[in-house]
Short mmCIF file of C-alpha atoms in Angstrom, two decimals:
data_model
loop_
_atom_site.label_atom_id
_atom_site.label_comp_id
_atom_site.label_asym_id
_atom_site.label_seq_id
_atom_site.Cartn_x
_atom_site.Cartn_y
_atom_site.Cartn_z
CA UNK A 18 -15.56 15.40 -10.40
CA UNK A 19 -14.97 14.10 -6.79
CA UNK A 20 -16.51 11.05 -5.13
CA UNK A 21 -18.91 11.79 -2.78
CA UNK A 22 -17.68 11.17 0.92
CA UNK A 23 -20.34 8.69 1.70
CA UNK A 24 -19.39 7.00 -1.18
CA UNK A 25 -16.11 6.46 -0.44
CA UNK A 26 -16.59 5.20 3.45
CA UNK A 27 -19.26 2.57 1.85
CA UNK A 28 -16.65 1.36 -1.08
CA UNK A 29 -13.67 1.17 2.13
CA UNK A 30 -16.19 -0.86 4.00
CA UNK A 31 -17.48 -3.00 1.37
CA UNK A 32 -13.70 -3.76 0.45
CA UNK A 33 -12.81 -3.81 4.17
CA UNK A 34 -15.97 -7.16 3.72
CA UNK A 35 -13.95 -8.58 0.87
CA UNK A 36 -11.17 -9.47 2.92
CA UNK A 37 -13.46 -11.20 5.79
CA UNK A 38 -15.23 -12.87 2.99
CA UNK A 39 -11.50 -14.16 1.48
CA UNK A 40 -10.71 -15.20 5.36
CA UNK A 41 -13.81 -17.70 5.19
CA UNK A 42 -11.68 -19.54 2.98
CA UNK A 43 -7.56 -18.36 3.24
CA UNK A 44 -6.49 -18.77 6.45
CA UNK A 45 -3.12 -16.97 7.73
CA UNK A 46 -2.28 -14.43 4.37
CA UNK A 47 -3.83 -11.82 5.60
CA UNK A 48 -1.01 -9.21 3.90
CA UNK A 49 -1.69 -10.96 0.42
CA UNK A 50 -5.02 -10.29 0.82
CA UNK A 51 -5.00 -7.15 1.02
CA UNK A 52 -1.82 -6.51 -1.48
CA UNK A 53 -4.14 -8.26 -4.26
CA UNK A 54 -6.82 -5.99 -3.51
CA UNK A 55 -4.20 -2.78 -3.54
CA UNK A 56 -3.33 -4.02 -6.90
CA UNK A 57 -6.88 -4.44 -8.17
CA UNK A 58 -7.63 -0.52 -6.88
CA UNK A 59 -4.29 0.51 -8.76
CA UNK A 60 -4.99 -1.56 -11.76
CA UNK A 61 -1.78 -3.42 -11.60
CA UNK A 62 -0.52 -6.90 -11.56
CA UNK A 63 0.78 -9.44 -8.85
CA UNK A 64 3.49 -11.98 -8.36
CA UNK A 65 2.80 -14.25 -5.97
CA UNK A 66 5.84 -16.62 -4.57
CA UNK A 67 5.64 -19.20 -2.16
CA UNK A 68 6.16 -22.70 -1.83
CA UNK A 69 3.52 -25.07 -3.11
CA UNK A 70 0.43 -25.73 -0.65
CA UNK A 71 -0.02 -21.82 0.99
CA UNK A 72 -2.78 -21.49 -0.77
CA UNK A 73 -2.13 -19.34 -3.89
CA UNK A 74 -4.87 -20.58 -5.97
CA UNK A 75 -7.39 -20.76 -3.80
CA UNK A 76 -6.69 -17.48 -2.77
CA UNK A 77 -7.16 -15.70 -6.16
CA UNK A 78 -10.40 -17.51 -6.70
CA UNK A 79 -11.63 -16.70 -3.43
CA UNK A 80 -11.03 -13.06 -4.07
CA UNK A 81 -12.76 -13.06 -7.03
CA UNK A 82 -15.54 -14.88 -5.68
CA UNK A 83 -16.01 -11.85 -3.52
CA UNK A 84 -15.75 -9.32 -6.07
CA UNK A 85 -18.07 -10.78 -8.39
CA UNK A 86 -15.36 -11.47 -10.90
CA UNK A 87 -14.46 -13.68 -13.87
CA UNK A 88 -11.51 -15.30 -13.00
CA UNK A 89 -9.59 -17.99 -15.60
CA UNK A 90 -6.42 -20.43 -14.70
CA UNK A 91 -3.43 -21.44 -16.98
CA UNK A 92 -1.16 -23.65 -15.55
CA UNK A 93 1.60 -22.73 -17.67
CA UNK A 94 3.88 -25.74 -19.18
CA UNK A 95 6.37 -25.97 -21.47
CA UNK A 96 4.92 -26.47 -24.16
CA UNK A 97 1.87 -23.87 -23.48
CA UNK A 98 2.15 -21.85 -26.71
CA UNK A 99 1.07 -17.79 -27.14
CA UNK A 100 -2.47 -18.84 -29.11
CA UNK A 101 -3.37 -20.91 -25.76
CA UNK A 102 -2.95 -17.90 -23.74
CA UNK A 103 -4.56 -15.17 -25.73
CA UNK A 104 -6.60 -16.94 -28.33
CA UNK A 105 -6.03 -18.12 -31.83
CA UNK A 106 -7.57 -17.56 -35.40
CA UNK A 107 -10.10 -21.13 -36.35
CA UNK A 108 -11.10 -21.68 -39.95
CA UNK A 109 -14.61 -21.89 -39.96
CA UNK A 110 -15.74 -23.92 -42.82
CA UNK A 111 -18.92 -22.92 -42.99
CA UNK A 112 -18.83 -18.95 -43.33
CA UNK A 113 -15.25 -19.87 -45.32
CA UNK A 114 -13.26 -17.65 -43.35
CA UNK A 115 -11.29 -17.37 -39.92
CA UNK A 116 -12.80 -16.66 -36.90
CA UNK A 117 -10.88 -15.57 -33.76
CA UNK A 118 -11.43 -17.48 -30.56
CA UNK A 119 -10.87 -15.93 -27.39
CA UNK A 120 -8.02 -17.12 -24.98
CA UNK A 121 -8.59 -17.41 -21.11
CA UNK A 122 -6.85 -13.76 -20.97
CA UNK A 123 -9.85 -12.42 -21.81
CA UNK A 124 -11.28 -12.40 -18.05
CA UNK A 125 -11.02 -10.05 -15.02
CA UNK A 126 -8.64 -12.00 -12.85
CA UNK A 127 -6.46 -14.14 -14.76
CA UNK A 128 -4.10 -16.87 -12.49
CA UNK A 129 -0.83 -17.73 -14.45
CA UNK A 130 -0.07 -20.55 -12.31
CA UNK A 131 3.87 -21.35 -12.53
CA UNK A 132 4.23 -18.75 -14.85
CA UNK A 133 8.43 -19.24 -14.78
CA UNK A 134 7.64 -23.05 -16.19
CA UNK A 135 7.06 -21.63 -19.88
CA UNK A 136 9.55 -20.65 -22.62
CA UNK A 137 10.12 -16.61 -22.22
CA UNK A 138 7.98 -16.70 -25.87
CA UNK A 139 4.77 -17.60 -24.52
CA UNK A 140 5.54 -15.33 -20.99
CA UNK A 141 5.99 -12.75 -23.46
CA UNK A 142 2.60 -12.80 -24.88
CA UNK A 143 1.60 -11.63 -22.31
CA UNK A 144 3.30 -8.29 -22.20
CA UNK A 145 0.94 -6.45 -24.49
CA UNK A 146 -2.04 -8.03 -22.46
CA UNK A 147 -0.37 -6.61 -18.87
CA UNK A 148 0.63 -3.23 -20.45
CA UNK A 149 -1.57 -2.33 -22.78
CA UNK A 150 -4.57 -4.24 -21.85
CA UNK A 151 -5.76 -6.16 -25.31
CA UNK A 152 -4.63 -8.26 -27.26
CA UNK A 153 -3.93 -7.88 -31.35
CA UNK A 154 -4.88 -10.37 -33.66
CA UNK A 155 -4.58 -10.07 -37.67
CA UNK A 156 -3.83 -6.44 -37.75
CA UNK A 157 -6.86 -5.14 -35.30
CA UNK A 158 -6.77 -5.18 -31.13
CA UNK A 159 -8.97 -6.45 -29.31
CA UNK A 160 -9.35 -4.78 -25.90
CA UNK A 161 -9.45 -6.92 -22.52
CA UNK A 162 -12.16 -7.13 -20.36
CA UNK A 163 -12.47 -4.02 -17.30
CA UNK A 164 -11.30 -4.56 -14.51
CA UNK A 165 -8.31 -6.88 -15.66
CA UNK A 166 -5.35 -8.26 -13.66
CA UNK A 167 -2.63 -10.98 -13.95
CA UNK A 168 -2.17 -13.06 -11.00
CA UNK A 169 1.09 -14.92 -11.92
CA UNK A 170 2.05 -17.48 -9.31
CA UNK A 171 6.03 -18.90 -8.76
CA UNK A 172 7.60 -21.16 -7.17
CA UNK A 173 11.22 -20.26 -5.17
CA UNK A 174 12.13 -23.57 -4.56
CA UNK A 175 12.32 -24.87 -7.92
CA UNK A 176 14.49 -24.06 -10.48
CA UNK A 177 14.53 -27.33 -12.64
CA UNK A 178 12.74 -26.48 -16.34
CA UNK A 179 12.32 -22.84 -15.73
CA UNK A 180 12.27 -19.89 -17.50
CA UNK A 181 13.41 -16.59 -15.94
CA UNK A 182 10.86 -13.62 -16.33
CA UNK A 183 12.54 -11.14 -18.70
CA UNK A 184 13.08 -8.13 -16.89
CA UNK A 185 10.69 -6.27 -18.94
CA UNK A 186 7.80 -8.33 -17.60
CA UNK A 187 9.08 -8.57 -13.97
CA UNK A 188 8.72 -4.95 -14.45
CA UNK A 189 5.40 -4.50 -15.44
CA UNK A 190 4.18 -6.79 -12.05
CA UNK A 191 3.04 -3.60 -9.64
CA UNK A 192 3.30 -5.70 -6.76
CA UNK A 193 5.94 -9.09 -5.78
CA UNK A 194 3.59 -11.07 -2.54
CA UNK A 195 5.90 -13.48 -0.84
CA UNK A 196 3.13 -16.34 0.80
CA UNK A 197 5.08 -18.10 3.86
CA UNK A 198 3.93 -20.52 5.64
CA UNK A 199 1.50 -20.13 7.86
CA UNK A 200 2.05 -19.46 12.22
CA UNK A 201 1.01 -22.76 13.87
CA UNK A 202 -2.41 -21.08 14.78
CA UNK A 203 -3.38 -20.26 11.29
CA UNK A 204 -1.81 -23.85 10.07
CA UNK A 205 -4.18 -25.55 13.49
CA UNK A 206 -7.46 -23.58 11.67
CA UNK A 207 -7.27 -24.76 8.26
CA UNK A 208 -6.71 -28.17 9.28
CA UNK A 209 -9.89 -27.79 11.59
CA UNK A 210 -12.19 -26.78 8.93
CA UNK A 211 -10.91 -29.49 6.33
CA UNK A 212 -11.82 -31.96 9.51
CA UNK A 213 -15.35 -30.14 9.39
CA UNK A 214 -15.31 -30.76 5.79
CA UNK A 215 -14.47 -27.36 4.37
CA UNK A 216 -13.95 -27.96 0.17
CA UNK A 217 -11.29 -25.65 -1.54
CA UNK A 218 -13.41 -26.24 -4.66
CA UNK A 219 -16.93 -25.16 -3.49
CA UNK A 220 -16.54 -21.31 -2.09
CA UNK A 221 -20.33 -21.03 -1.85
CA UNK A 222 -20.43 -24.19 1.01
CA UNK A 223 -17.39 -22.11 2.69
CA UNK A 224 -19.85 -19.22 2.92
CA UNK A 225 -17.93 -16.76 0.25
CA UNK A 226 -20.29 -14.54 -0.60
CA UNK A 227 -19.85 -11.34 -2.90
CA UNK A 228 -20.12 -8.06 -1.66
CA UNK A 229 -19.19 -5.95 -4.55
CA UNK A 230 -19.10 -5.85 -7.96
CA UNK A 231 -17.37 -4.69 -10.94
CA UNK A 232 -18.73 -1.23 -11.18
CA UNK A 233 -17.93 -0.24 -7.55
CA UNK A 234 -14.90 -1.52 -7.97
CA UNK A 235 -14.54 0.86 -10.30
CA UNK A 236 -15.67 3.95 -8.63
CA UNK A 237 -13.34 2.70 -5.97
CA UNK A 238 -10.73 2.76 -8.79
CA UNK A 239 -11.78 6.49 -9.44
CA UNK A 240 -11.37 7.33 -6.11
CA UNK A 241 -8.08 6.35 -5.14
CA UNK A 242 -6.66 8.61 -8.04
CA UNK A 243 -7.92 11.56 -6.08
CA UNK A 244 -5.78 10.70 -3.27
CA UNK A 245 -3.42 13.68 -2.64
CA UNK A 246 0.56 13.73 -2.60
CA UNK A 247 2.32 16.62 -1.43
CA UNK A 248 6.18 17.81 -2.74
CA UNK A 249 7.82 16.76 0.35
CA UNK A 250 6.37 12.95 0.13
CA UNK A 251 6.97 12.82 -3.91
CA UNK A 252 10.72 13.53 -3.33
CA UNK A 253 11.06 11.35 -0.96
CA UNK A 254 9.78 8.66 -3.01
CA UNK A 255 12.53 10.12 -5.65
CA UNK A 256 15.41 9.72 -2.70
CA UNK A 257 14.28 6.16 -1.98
CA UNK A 258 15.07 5.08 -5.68
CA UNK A 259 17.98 6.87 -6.40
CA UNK A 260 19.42 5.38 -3.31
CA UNK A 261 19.01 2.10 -4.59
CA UNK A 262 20.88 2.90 -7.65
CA UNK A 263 23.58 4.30 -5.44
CA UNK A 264 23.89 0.94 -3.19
CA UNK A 265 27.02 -0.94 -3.60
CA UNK A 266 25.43 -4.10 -3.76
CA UNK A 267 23.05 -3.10 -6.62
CA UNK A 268 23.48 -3.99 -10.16
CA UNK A 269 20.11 -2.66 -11.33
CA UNK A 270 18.34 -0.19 -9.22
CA UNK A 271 14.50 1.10 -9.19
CA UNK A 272 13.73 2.57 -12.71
CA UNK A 273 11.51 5.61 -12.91
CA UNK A 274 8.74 3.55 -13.79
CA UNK A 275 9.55 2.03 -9.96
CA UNK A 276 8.87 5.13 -8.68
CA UNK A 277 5.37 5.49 -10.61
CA UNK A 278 4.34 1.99 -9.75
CA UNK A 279 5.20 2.62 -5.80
CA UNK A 280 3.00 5.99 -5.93
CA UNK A 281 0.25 4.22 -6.79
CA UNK A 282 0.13 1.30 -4.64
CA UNK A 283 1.11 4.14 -1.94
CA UNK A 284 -1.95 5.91 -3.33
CA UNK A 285 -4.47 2.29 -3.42
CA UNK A 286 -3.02 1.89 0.82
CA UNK A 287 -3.53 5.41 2.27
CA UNK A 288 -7.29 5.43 0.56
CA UNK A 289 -7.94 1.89 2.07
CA UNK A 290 -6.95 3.13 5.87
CA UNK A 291 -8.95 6.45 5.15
CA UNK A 292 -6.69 8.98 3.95
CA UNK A 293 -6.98 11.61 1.66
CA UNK A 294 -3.13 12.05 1.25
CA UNK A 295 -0.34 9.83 1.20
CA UNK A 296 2.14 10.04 3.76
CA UNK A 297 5.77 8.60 4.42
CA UNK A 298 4.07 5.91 6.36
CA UNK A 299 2.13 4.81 3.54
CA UNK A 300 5.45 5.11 1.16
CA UNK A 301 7.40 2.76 3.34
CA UNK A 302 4.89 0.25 3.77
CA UNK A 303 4.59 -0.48 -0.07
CA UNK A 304 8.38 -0.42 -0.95
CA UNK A 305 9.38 -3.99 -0.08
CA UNK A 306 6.29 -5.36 -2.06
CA UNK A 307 6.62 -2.57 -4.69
CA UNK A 308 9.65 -2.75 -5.51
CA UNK A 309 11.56 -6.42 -4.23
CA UNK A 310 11.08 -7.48 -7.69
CA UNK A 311 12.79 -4.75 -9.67
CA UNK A 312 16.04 -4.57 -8.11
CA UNK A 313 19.29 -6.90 -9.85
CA UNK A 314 22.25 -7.11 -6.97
CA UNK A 315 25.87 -7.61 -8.06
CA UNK A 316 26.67 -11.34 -8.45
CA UNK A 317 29.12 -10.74 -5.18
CA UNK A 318 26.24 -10.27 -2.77
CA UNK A 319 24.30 -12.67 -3.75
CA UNK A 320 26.95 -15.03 -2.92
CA UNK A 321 27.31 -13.70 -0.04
CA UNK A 322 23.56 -14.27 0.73
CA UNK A 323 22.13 -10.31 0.66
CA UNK A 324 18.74 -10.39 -0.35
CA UNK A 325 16.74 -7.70 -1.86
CA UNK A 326 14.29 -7.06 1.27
CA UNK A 327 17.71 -6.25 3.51
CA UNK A 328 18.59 -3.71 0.99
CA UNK A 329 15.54 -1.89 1.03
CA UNK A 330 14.97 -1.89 4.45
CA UNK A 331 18.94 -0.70 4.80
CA UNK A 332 17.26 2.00 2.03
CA UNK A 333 14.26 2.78 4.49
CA UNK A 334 16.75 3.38 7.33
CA UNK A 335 19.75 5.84 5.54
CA UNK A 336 16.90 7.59 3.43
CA UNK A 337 16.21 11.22 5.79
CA UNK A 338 12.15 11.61 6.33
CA UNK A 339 10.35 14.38 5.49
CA UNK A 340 8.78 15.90 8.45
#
């Protein structure tokens, strides 16, 4: 059954409010504003990497705020074990048996902050959260809450007591933000509002306010899968990854599941600037944040500096467009 059209122009404009509602707050990361909310309408997961102080945090919390969402931090450490992240079985003395206790991954927007600081055993627990959304305890599962993202933050500049991300979980992230910092305008504003007293902490003072909720978010959810995709743009999607397997400097190239995750983000984009198809547009937009994550280059070119963005754009250009 179809969404009704004036549904679906009230849903793009209430979610076109979210991200003036997140701007009361995050100044300057405008793109990551809008790839978290691309993720949320294709129910996948973000990375976000940037340097500390552009405003990761506050800008998961902020978007959440917006959407009427729960949203739970874990600064991963260490010594953060599994149990902290998806709960653990407690004896309970009193009714003499064990009683499981839920783990802050049981909330619609979870931030991993520093997720690359813990040992790949507790990263790994949350695999089965990401993929298969629950968690199983004692021989039963225990589905997550709906919606449910991760929002796993890292930091580029710091490689001291990390963990790489296995490449199974990198995987399973639809979307890799990059957060820069901020043009000298945007930098200027959020210095004037913390001189006018704006508090990171209190989003209702900053004038947050929500403007949707859970269940349009899902109807929005419902209506992005109705979003068309022709032959022509499908195989070109199809080109695009087998000609990163095919690059020279490529170790690993774009798996099929790439190709999946890219339609739809591609999908979650063309419904957000009102279209009822995708288009080769659309496709290009989403590869560099679709897919910078999921591509291994030969040892060689990363010494001599190639990064993964110049190889998809190099991609973008050799790749013919359908007409």
């Amino acid at each position: 059954m179809s969404t009704p059209t004036d549904t679906i122009v009230s849903l793009r404009e209430s979610l076109a409010q979210v991200r003036t509602e997140v701007g009361k707050a995050v100044v300057g990361q405008d793109g990551a504003v809008t790839g978290l909310i691309i993720a949320l309408l294709a129910r996948g997961h973000v990375l976000l990497e940037g340097v500390p102080g552009v405003a990761k945090t506050l800008l998961v919390r902020s978007l959440s705020h917006a959407l009427s969402l729960e949203t739970k931090r874990v600064q991963f450490t260490p010594d953060l074990m599994p149990g902290d992240v998806t709960g653990s079985l407690i004896y309970d003395a009193r009714a003499g048996e064990f009683e499981f206790r839920k783990g802050p991954v049981f909330t619609n927007i979870l931030l991993a902050d520093e997720i690359n600081r813990t040992p790949p055993k507790t990263q790994s627990a949350l695999l089965e959260a990401m993929e298969e959304r629950q968690v199983s305890v004692d021989g039963r599962t225990i589905p997550l809450p709906d919606p449910f993202i991760v929002a796993a933050t890292m930091n580029p500049i710091e490689y001291e007591g990390t963990y790489s991300l296995p490449e199974a979980q990198l995987d399973r992230f639809l979307l890799k933000l990059v957060l820069d910092v901020p043009e000298r305008d945007a930098e200027f504003e959020v210095l004037r509002r913390h001189a006018a007293g704006f508090n990171p902490r209190d989003l209702t003072a900053a004038g947050v306010t929500p403007v949707l909720g859970a269940e349009q978010l899902t109807a929005a959810q419902a209506a992005v899968m109705e979003v068309g995709s022709s032959a022509d743009v499908l195989a070109y999607i199809v080109d695009l990854a087998r000609a990163t397997r095919r690059s020279p400097s490529v170790k690993l190239g774009v798996s099929p599941r790439g190709t999946t995750a890219l339609l739809a983000a591609t999908k979650a984009w063309a419904w957000l600037s009102g279209y009822d198809s995708i288009t080769p547009d659309h496709v290009q937009a989403m590869v560099l944040p679709v897919w910078r994550h999921r591509i291994q280059l030969q040892p060689e070119a990363e010494l001599e500096g190639v990064s993964v963005d110049a190889i998809l754009r190099s991609v973008l250009q050799q790749v013919q467009v359908p007409i």
